[in-house]
């Protein structure tokens, strides 16, 4: 992926220096290894369980009291991975600012907060093992950069464009929040069965995948960011984290009614739809008869 020399976002907050050490920890207790992290991620994606709960069970600890957010500054200039994240975020800002202008609206840029281990958010205590996530309450994307190593070694999804896809997906959730889609889905989920709620969650996640593809479409058109193999990286990442793929890996069977993010084929399909069309309207998973 061609990213060196491109604009870096001013909306990146670096809270990593306020955390001791690089190990992933819960509360003041034991460190959590990558194997446990992968289990928590798989369990959360498959069953719709907050991975924080899974890690608490595995480590024998509860989530612990909420902490206050630590002061955050700008990432150091010599931190290549932080610079990469800043460039990708800036790219999403450019794309979505233009998209919102076309819709007669103003895009409100999210903050992206780098952290290590755990981090208090407006949505509760975030954990590195949850993977990157978006909190509607404070309109921030949270990421522990150690997740990229987990992608490469545990989830079979290496590559810088795969890493960019993850950020673009979370920014897609921010777009949904600004559009009022997230609130509408959450309100509906409280009135329907668990299976119906899962189905709504799938449509929400697939739309975020489509929005990630939309970002790639316009970023490529404006700045020619793609190199050979980049698309394959993103499509592989989408496929590796499909609910059916994760269920097969963890227990050998697939239960579609428990899907919360969509199958591998669905995730690839909707990412490709956004990539090919670059259209917000084409990402309306909620009116699609077939996902």
mmCIF file of C-alpha atoms in Angstrom:
data_model
loop_
_atom_site.group_PDB
_atom_site.id
_atom_site.type_symbol
_atom_site.label_atom_id
_atom_site.label_comp_id
_atom_site.label_asym_id
_atom_site.label_seq_id
_atom_site.Cartn_x
_atom_site.Cartn_y
_atom_site.Cartn_z
ATOM 1 C CA UNK A 1 0.000 0.000 0.000
ATOM 2 C CA UNK A 2 1.372 3.416 -0.990
ATOM 3 C CA UNK A 3 1.045 5.602 2.074
ATOM 4 C CA UNK A 4 4.445 7.164 2.787
ATOM 5 C CA UNK A 5 4.423 10.936 2.401
ATOM 6 C CA UNK A 6 0.631 11.291 2.496
ATOM 7 C CA UNK A 7 -1.147 13.593 4.925
ATOM 8 C CA UNK A 8 -1.346 12.469 8.557
ATOM 9 C CA UNK A 9 -4.454 13.131 10.621
ATOM 10 C CA UNK A 10 -4.380 15.503 13.578
ATOM 11 C CA UNK A 11 -7.086 13.409 15.245
ATOM 12 C CA UNK A 12 -4.801 10.667 16.609
ATOM 13 C CA UNK A 13 -4.409 10.536 20.392
ATOM 14 C CA UNK A 14 -1.496 8.536 21.780
ATOM 15 C CA UNK A 15 -2.159 7.265 25.305
ATOM 16 C CA UNK A 16 0.403 4.466 25.149
ATOM 17 C CA UNK A 17 3.120 6.201 27.169
ATOM 18 C CA UNK A 18 0.795 6.360 30.171
ATOM 19 C CA UNK A 19 0.615 2.579 30.345
ATOM 20 C CA UNK A 20 3.399 0.565 31.903
ATOM 21 C CA UNK A 21 5.035 -2.085 29.749
ATOM 22 C CA UNK A 22 3.691 -3.630 26.572
ATOM 23 C CA UNK A 23 1.936 -6.690 27.965
ATOM 24 C CA UNK A 24 -1.831 -6.996 27.708
ATOM 25 C CA UNK A 25 -3.224 -6.989 31.238
ATOM 26 C CA UNK A 26 -6.535 -6.836 33.041
ATOM 27 C CA UNK A 27 -6.721 -4.649 36.151
ATOM 28 C CA UNK A 28 -3.622 -5.263 38.242
ATOM 29 C CA UNK A 29 -3.533 -8.976 37.540
ATOM 30 C CA UNK A 30 -1.845 -11.426 35.241
ATOM 31 C CA UNK A 31 -0.705 -10.736 31.684
ATOM 32 C CA UNK A 32 -2.829 -12.138 28.862
ATOM 33 C CA UNK A 33 -0.983 -14.010 26.103
ATOM 34 C CA UNK A 34 -1.761 -13.923 22.395
ATOM 35 C CA UNK A 35 -3.306 -17.390 22.521
ATOM 36 C CA UNK A 36 -5.846 -16.223 25.079
ATOM 37 C CA UNK A 37 -6.429 -13.065 23.091
ATOM 38 C CA UNK A 38 -7.233 -15.107 19.988
ATOM 39 C CA UNK A 39 -9.680 -17.255 21.976
ATOM 40 C CA UNK A 40 -11.432 -14.151 23.267
ATOM 41 C CA UNK A 41 -11.628 -12.638 19.813
ATOM 42 C CA UNK A 42 -13.032 -15.815 18.296
ATOM 43 C CA UNK A 43 -15.558 -16.263 21.087
ATOM 44 C CA UNK A 44 -16.687 -12.669 20.848
ATOM 45 C CA UNK A 45 -17.072 -12.701 17.079
ATOM 46 C CA UNK A 46 -18.884 -16.045 17.047
ATOM 47 C CA UNK A 47 -21.252 -15.639 19.956
ATOM 48 C CA UNK A 48 -21.669 -11.882 20.137
ATOM 49 C CA UNK A 49 -20.043 -11.891 23.585
ATOM 50 C CA UNK A 50 -17.994 -8.932 24.742
ATOM 51 C CA UNK A 51 -14.414 -10.294 24.610
ATOM 52 C CA UNK A 52 -13.746 -8.492 27.891
ATOM 53 C CA UNK A 53 -16.150 -10.914 29.560
ATOM 54 C CA UNK A 54 -14.423 -13.885 27.954
ATOM 55 C CA UNK A 55 -10.999 -12.733 29.124
ATOM 56 C CA UNK A 56 -12.320 -12.180 32.636
ATOM 57 C CA UNK A 57 -13.540 -15.775 32.727
ATOM 58 C CA UNK A 58 -10.308 -17.154 31.271
ATOM 59 C CA UNK A 59 -8.072 -15.230 33.648
ATOM 60 C CA UNK A 60 -10.264 -15.656 36.713
ATOM 61 C CA UNK A 61 -10.674 -11.915 37.075
ATOM 62 C CA UNK A 62 -13.561 -9.525 36.648
ATOM 63 C CA UNK A 63 -13.434 -6.393 34.552
ATOM 64 C CA UNK A 64 -12.504 -4.258 37.539
ATOM 65 C CA UNK A 65 -13.427 -0.637 38.258
ATOM 66 C CA UNK A 66 -13.558 1.976 35.526
ATOM 67 C CA UNK A 67 -10.412 4.097 35.323
ATOM 68 C CA UNK A 68 -10.074 7.686 34.215
ATOM 69 C CA UNK A 69 -8.635 8.378 30.776
ATOM 70 C CA UNK A 70 -4.949 9.175 30.859
ATOM 71 C CA UNK A 71 -3.606 12.282 29.127
ATOM 72 C CA UNK A 72 -2.786 11.687 25.481
ATOM 73 C CA UNK A 73 -0.403 13.442 23.135
ATOM 74 C CA UNK A 74 0.682 13.087 19.545
ATOM 75 C CA UNK A 75 2.442 9.886 18.414
ATOM 76 C CA UNK A 76 6.236 10.179 18.111
ATOM 77 C CA UNK A 77 7.412 11.112 14.633
ATOM 78 C CA UNK A 78 9.630 8.029 14.384
ATOM 79 C CA UNK A 79 6.810 5.544 15.140
ATOM 80 C CA UNK A 80 6.169 4.034 11.712
ATOM 81 C CA UNK A 81 3.037 2.109 12.644
ATOM 82 C CA UNK A 82 1.471 5.136 14.336
ATOM 83 C CA UNK A 83 2.275 7.202 11.244
ATOM 84 C CA UNK A 84 0.625 4.544 9.067
ATOM 85 C CA UNK A 85 -2.538 4.643 11.185
ATOM 86 C CA UNK A 86 -2.527 8.453 11.049
ATOM 87 C CA UNK A 87 -2.276 8.408 7.252
ATOM 88 C CA UNK A 88 -5.115 5.891 6.884
ATOM 89 C CA UNK A 89 -7.307 7.932 9.236
ATOM 90 C CA UNK A 90 -6.539 11.093 7.254
ATOM 91 C CA UNK A 91 -7.492 9.275 4.080
ATOM 92 C CA UNK A 92 -10.856 8.261 5.558
ATOM 93 C CA UNK A 93 -11.400 11.880 6.605
ATOM 94 C CA UNK A 94 -10.872 13.107 3.043
ATOM 95 C CA UNK A 95 -13.182 10.479 1.563
ATOM 96 C CA UNK A 96 -16.041 10.862 4.049
ATOM 97 C CA UNK A 97 -15.863 14.653 4.093
ATOM 98 C CA UNK A 98 -16.519 14.606 0.358
ATOM 99 C CA UNK A 99 -19.275 11.988 0.687
ATOM 100 C CA UNK A 100 -21.114 13.982 3.355
ATOM 101 C CA UNK A 101 -20.818 17.162 1.290
ATOM 102 C CA UNK A 102 -22.518 15.352 -1.587
ATOM 103 C CA UNK A 103 -25.324 14.431 0.810
ATOM 104 C CA UNK A 104 -25.673 18.032 1.959
ATOM 105 C CA UNK A 105 -24.223 17.311 5.403
ATOM 106 C CA UNK A 106 -21.021 18.004 7.345
ATOM 107 C CA UNK A 107 -18.728 15.162 8.335
ATOM 108 C CA UNK A 108 -17.654 15.204 11.974
ATOM 109 C CA UNK A 109 -14.262 13.522 12.170
ATOM 110 C CA UNK A 110 -13.710 10.845 14.824
ATOM 111 C CA UNK A 111 -10.706 10.694 17.099
ATOM 112 C CA UNK A 112 -8.491 7.605 16.986
ATOM 113 C CA UNK A 113 -6.908 6.710 20.323
ATOM 114 C CA UNK A 114 -3.847 4.483 20.549
ATOM 115 C CA UNK A 115 -3.578 2.569 23.818
ATOM 116 C CA UNK A 116 -1.920 -0.435 25.407
ATOM 117 C CA UNK A 117 -3.645 -3.150 27.381
ATOM 118 C CA UNK A 118 -6.804 -1.440 28.590
ATOM 119 C CA UNK A 119 -8.432 1.940 28.226
ATOM 120 C CA UNK A 120 -11.510 3.581 29.772
ATOM 121 C CA UNK A 121 -14.064 4.726 27.199
ATOM 122 C CA UNK A 122 -17.565 6.200 27.204
ATOM 123 C CA UNK A 123 -18.742 2.664 26.349
ATOM 124 C CA UNK A 124 -16.999 0.990 29.302
ATOM 125 C CA UNK A 125 -13.514 -0.356 29.889
ATOM 126 C CA UNK A 126 -11.900 -1.236 26.561
ATOM 127 C CA UNK A 127 -9.386 -4.039 26.264
ATOM 128 C CA UNK A 128 -6.677 -4.745 23.706
ATOM 129 C CA UNK A 129 -8.119 -8.237 23.283
ATOM 130 C CA UNK A 130 -11.338 -6.780 21.933
ATOM 131 C CA UNK A 131 -9.444 -5.757 18.830
ATOM 132 C CA UNK A 132 -9.990 -2.291 17.349
ATOM 133 C CA UNK A 133 -13.426 -0.933 18.230
ATOM 134 C CA UNK A 134 -15.561 2.175 17.880
ATOM 135 C CA UNK A 135 -17.393 3.804 20.785
ATOM 136 C CA UNK A 136 -20.447 5.865 19.749
ATOM 137 C CA UNK A 137 -20.538 7.520 23.180
ATOM 138 C CA UNK A 138 -17.316 9.478 22.640
ATOM 139 C CA UNK A 139 -17.050 9.049 18.853
ATOM 140 C CA UNK A 140 -13.597 7.514 19.047
ATOM 141 C CA UNK A 141 -11.900 4.560 17.386
ATOM 142 C CA UNK A 142 -9.671 2.649 19.813
ATOM 143 C CA UNK A 143 -6.774 0.442 18.810
ATOM 144 C CA UNK A 144 -3.890 -1.333 20.485
ATOM 145 C CA UNK A 145 -1.390 -1.698 17.655
ATOM 146 C CA UNK A 146 -0.450 -5.132 18.997
ATOM 147 C CA UNK A 147 -3.658 -6.352 17.334
ATOM 148 C CA UNK A 148 -1.911 -6.219 13.979
ATOM 149 C CA UNK A 149 0.503 -8.880 15.177
ATOM 150 C CA UNK A 150 -2.508 -10.956 16.243
ATOM 151 C CA UNK A 151 -3.964 -10.529 12.765
ATOM 152 C CA UNK A 152 -0.768 -11.791 11.204
ATOM 153 C CA UNK A 153 0.098 -14.667 13.524
ATOM 154 C CA UNK A 154 -3.272 -15.821 14.914
ATOM 155 C CA UNK A 155 -5.914 -14.893 12.352
ATOM 156 C CA UNK A 156 -3.998 -15.463 9.103
ATOM 157 C CA UNK A 157 -4.603 -11.913 7.867
ATOM 158 C CA UNK A 158 -1.228 -10.190 7.242
ATOM 159 C CA UNK A 159 -0.464 -7.099 5.179
ATOM 160 C CA UNK A 160 -0.679 -3.319 5.472
ATOM 161 C CA UNK A 161 -3.834 -2.999 3.370
ATOM 162 C CA UNK A 162 -5.534 -5.564 5.594
ATOM 163 C CA UNK A 163 -4.572 -3.328 8.521
ATOM 164 C CA UNK A 164 -6.000 -0.294 6.725
ATOM 165 C CA UNK A 165 -9.239 -2.211 6.074
ATOM 166 C CA UNK A 166 -9.650 -2.725 9.834
ATOM 167 C CA UNK A 167 -9.405 1.025 10.504
ATOM 168 C CA UNK A 168 -11.735 1.860 7.607
ATOM 169 C CA UNK A 169 -14.287 -0.652 8.967
ATOM 170 C CA UNK A 170 -14.292 1.018 12.392
ATOM 171 C CA UNK A 171 -14.596 4.454 10.784
ATOM 172 C CA UNK A 172 -17.538 2.947 8.901
ATOM 173 C CA UNK A 173 -19.211 2.431 12.286
ATOM 174 C CA UNK A 174 -18.612 6.114 13.017
ATOM 175 C CA UNK A 175 -20.347 7.005 9.749
ATOM 176 C CA UNK A 176 -23.289 4.802 10.761
ATOM 177 C CA UNK A 177 -23.432 6.617 14.084
ATOM 178 C CA UNK A 178 -23.491 10.037 12.413
ATOM 179 C CA UNK A 179 -26.242 8.872 10.071
ATOM 180 C CA UNK A 180 -28.384 7.634 12.954
ATOM 181 C CA UNK A 181 -28.199 4.028 11.773
ATOM 182 C CA UNK A 182 -26.505 2.701 14.906
ATOM 183 C CA UNK A 183 -29.091 4.179 17.275
ATOM 184 C CA UNK A 184 -31.951 2.835 15.175
ATOM 185 C CA UNK A 185 -30.474 -0.685 15.130
ATOM 186 C CA UNK A 186 -29.800 -0.687 18.866
ATOM 187 C CA UNK A 187 -33.342 0.489 19.560
ATOM 188 C CA UNK A 188 -34.809 -2.248 17.374
ATOM 189 C CA UNK A 189 -32.609 -4.966 18.867
ATOM 190 C CA UNK A 190 -34.145 -4.304 22.267
ATOM 191 C CA UNK A 191 -37.577 -5.271 20.940
ATOM 192 C CA UNK A 192 -36.846 -8.418 18.949
ATOM 193 C CA UNK A 193 -35.629 -11.959 19.592
ATOM 194 C CA UNK A 194 -31.966 -12.840 19.991
ATOM 195 C CA UNK A 195 -31.836 -14.390 16.509
ATOM 196 C CA UNK A 196 -33.430 -11.283 14.967
ATOM 197 C CA UNK A 197 -31.039 -9.086 16.919
ATOM 198 C CA UNK A 198 -28.099 -11.085 15.585
ATOM 199 C CA UNK A 199 -29.419 -10.658 12.039
ATOM 200 C CA UNK A 200 -29.544 -6.876 12.531
ATOM 201 C CA UNK A 201 -25.999 -6.928 13.875
ATOM 202 C CA UNK A 202 -24.875 -8.793 10.744
ATOM 203 C CA UNK A 203 -26.405 -6.130 8.508
ATOM 204 C CA UNK A 204 -24.717 -3.389 10.555
ATOM 205 C CA UNK A 205 -21.307 -5.067 10.284
ATOM 206 C CA UNK A 206 -21.652 -5.812 6.574
ATOM 207 C CA UNK A 207 -22.531 -2.189 5.917
ATOM 208 C CA UNK A 208 -19.341 -1.153 7.747
ATOM 209 C CA UNK A 209 -17.452 -3.574 5.468
ATOM 210 C CA UNK A 210 -19.096 -1.927 2.461
ATOM 211 C CA UNK A 211 -18.138 1.509 3.778
ATOM 212 C CA UNK A 212 -14.541 0.277 4.123
ATOM 213 C CA UNK A 213 -14.639 -0.756 0.470
ATOM 214 C CA UNK A 214 -16.112 2.628 -0.439
ATOM 215 C CA UNK A 215 -13.145 4.309 1.256
ATOM 216 C CA UNK A 216 -10.714 2.148 -0.754
ATOM 217 C CA UNK A 217 -12.543 2.999 -3.999
ATOM 218 C CA UNK A 218 -12.234 6.761 -3.532
ATOM 219 C CA UNK A 219 -8.743 6.659 -2.005
ATOM 220 C CA UNK A 220 -7.504 4.694 -5.000
ATOM 221 C CA UNK A 221 -9.249 7.050 -7.422
ATOM 222 C CA UNK A 222 -7.735 10.141 -5.780
ATOM 223 C CA UNK A 223 -4.294 8.935 -4.704
ATOM 224 C CA UNK A 224 -3.596 5.534 -6.331
ATOM 225 C CA UNK A 225 -2.779 3.900 -3.010
ATOM 226 C CA UNK A 226 -3.044 0.271 -4.113
ATOM 227 C CA UNK A 227 -0.083 -1.943 -4.911
ATOM 228 C CA UNK A 228 -0.044 -5.475 -6.257
ATOM 229 C CA UNK A 229 -1.528 -7.883 -3.728
ATOM 230 C CA UNK A 230 -3.277 -5.210 -1.632
ATOM 231 C CA UNK A 231 -6.818 -6.160 -2.619
ATOM 232 C CA UNK A 232 -6.059 -9.811 -1.966
ATOM 233 C CA UNK A 233 -4.873 -8.847 1.545
ATOM 234 C CA UNK A 234 -8.112 -7.038 2.353
ATOM 235 C CA UNK A 235 -10.339 -9.742 0.877
ATOM 236 C CA UNK A 236 -8.388 -12.403 2.766
ATOM 237 C CA UNK A 237 -8.798 -10.467 6.029
ATOM 238 C CA UNK A 238 -12.549 -10.131 5.440
ATOM 239 C CA UNK A 239 -12.758 -13.865 4.763
ATOM 240 C CA UNK A 240 -10.657 -14.929 7.733
ATOM 241 C CA UNK A 241 -12.913 -13.130 10.223
ATOM 242 C CA UNK A 242 -16.237 -14.308 8.829
ATOM 243 C CA UNK A 243 -18.428 -15.945 11.477
ATOM 244 C CA UNK A 244 -18.511 -19.278 9.642
ATOM 245 C CA UNK A 245 -14.719 -19.404 9.295
ATOM 246 C CA UNK A 246 -14.216 -18.636 12.986
ATOM 247 C CA UNK A 247 -16.870 -21.131 14.090
ATOM 248 C CA UNK A 248 -15.304 -23.851 11.956
ATOM 249 C CA UNK A 249 -11.880 -23.165 13.434
ATOM 250 C CA UNK A 250 -13.090 -23.114 17.013
ATOM 251 C CA UNK A 251 -15.642 -25.932 17.121
ATOM 252 C CA UNK A 252 -15.881 -27.568 13.705
ATOM 253 C CA UNK A 253 -19.544 -26.660 13.108
ATOM 254 C CA UNK A 254 -21.406 -23.608 11.840
ATOM 255 C CA UNK A 255 -24.574 -22.081 13.337
ATOM 256 C CA UNK A 256 -25.807 -19.272 11.042
ATOM 257 C CA UNK A 257 -28.438 -18.098 13.544
ATOM 258 C CA UNK A 258 -25.640 -17.122 15.918
ATOM 259 C CA UNK A 259 -23.790 -15.012 13.339
ATOM 260 C CA UNK A 260 -23.201 -11.405 14.429
ATOM 261 C CA UNK A 261 -20.782 -10.179 11.744
ATOM 262 C CA UNK A 262 -21.660 -12.206 8.644
ATOM 263 C CA UNK A 263 -20.131 -15.140 6.813
ATOM 264 C CA UNK A 264 -16.797 -14.926 5.035
ATOM 265 C CA UNK A 265 -18.546 -14.799 1.659
ATOM 266 C CA UNK A 266 -20.872 -12.025 2.841
ATOM 267 C CA UNK A 267 -18.056 -9.921 4.253
ATOM 268 C CA UNK A 268 -16.055 -10.255 1.050
ATOM 269 C CA UNK A 269 -19.138 -9.513 -1.081
ATOM 270 C CA UNK A 270 -20.029 -6.293 0.711
ATOM 271 C CA UNK A 271 -16.448 -5.037 0.882
ATOM 272 C CA UNK A 272 -16.211 -5.622 -2.873
ATOM 273 C CA UNK A 273 -19.521 -3.846 -3.469
ATOM 274 C CA UNK A 274 -18.232 -0.715 -1.772
ATOM 275 C CA UNK A 275 -14.908 -1.030 -3.559
ATOM 276 C CA UNK A 276 -16.490 -1.409 -6.993
ATOM 277 C CA UNK A 277 -19.257 1.199 -6.710
ATOM 278 C CA UNK A 278 -17.944 3.806 -4.273
ATOM 279 C CA UNK A 279 -21.601 4.538 -3.489
ATOM 280 C CA UNK A 280 -23.188 5.044 -0.068
ATOM 281 C CA UNK A 281 -26.549 4.024 -1.510
ATOM 282 C CA UNK A 282 -25.140 0.705 -2.719
ATOM 283 C CA UNK A 283 -24.117 -0.096 0.875
ATOM 284 C CA UNK A 284 -27.692 -0.232 2.187
ATOM 285 C CA UNK A 285 -27.579 -3.732 3.671
ATOM 286 C CA UNK A 286 -30.828 -3.119 5.546
ATOM 287 C CA UNK A 287 -32.896 -3.110 2.370
ATOM 288 C CA UNK A 288 -31.002 -5.913 0.641
ATOM 289 C CA UNK A 289 -33.129 -9.036 0.146
ATOM 290 C CA UNK A 290 -30.061 -11.226 0.000
ATOM 291 C CA UNK A 291 -26.821 -10.616 1.862
#
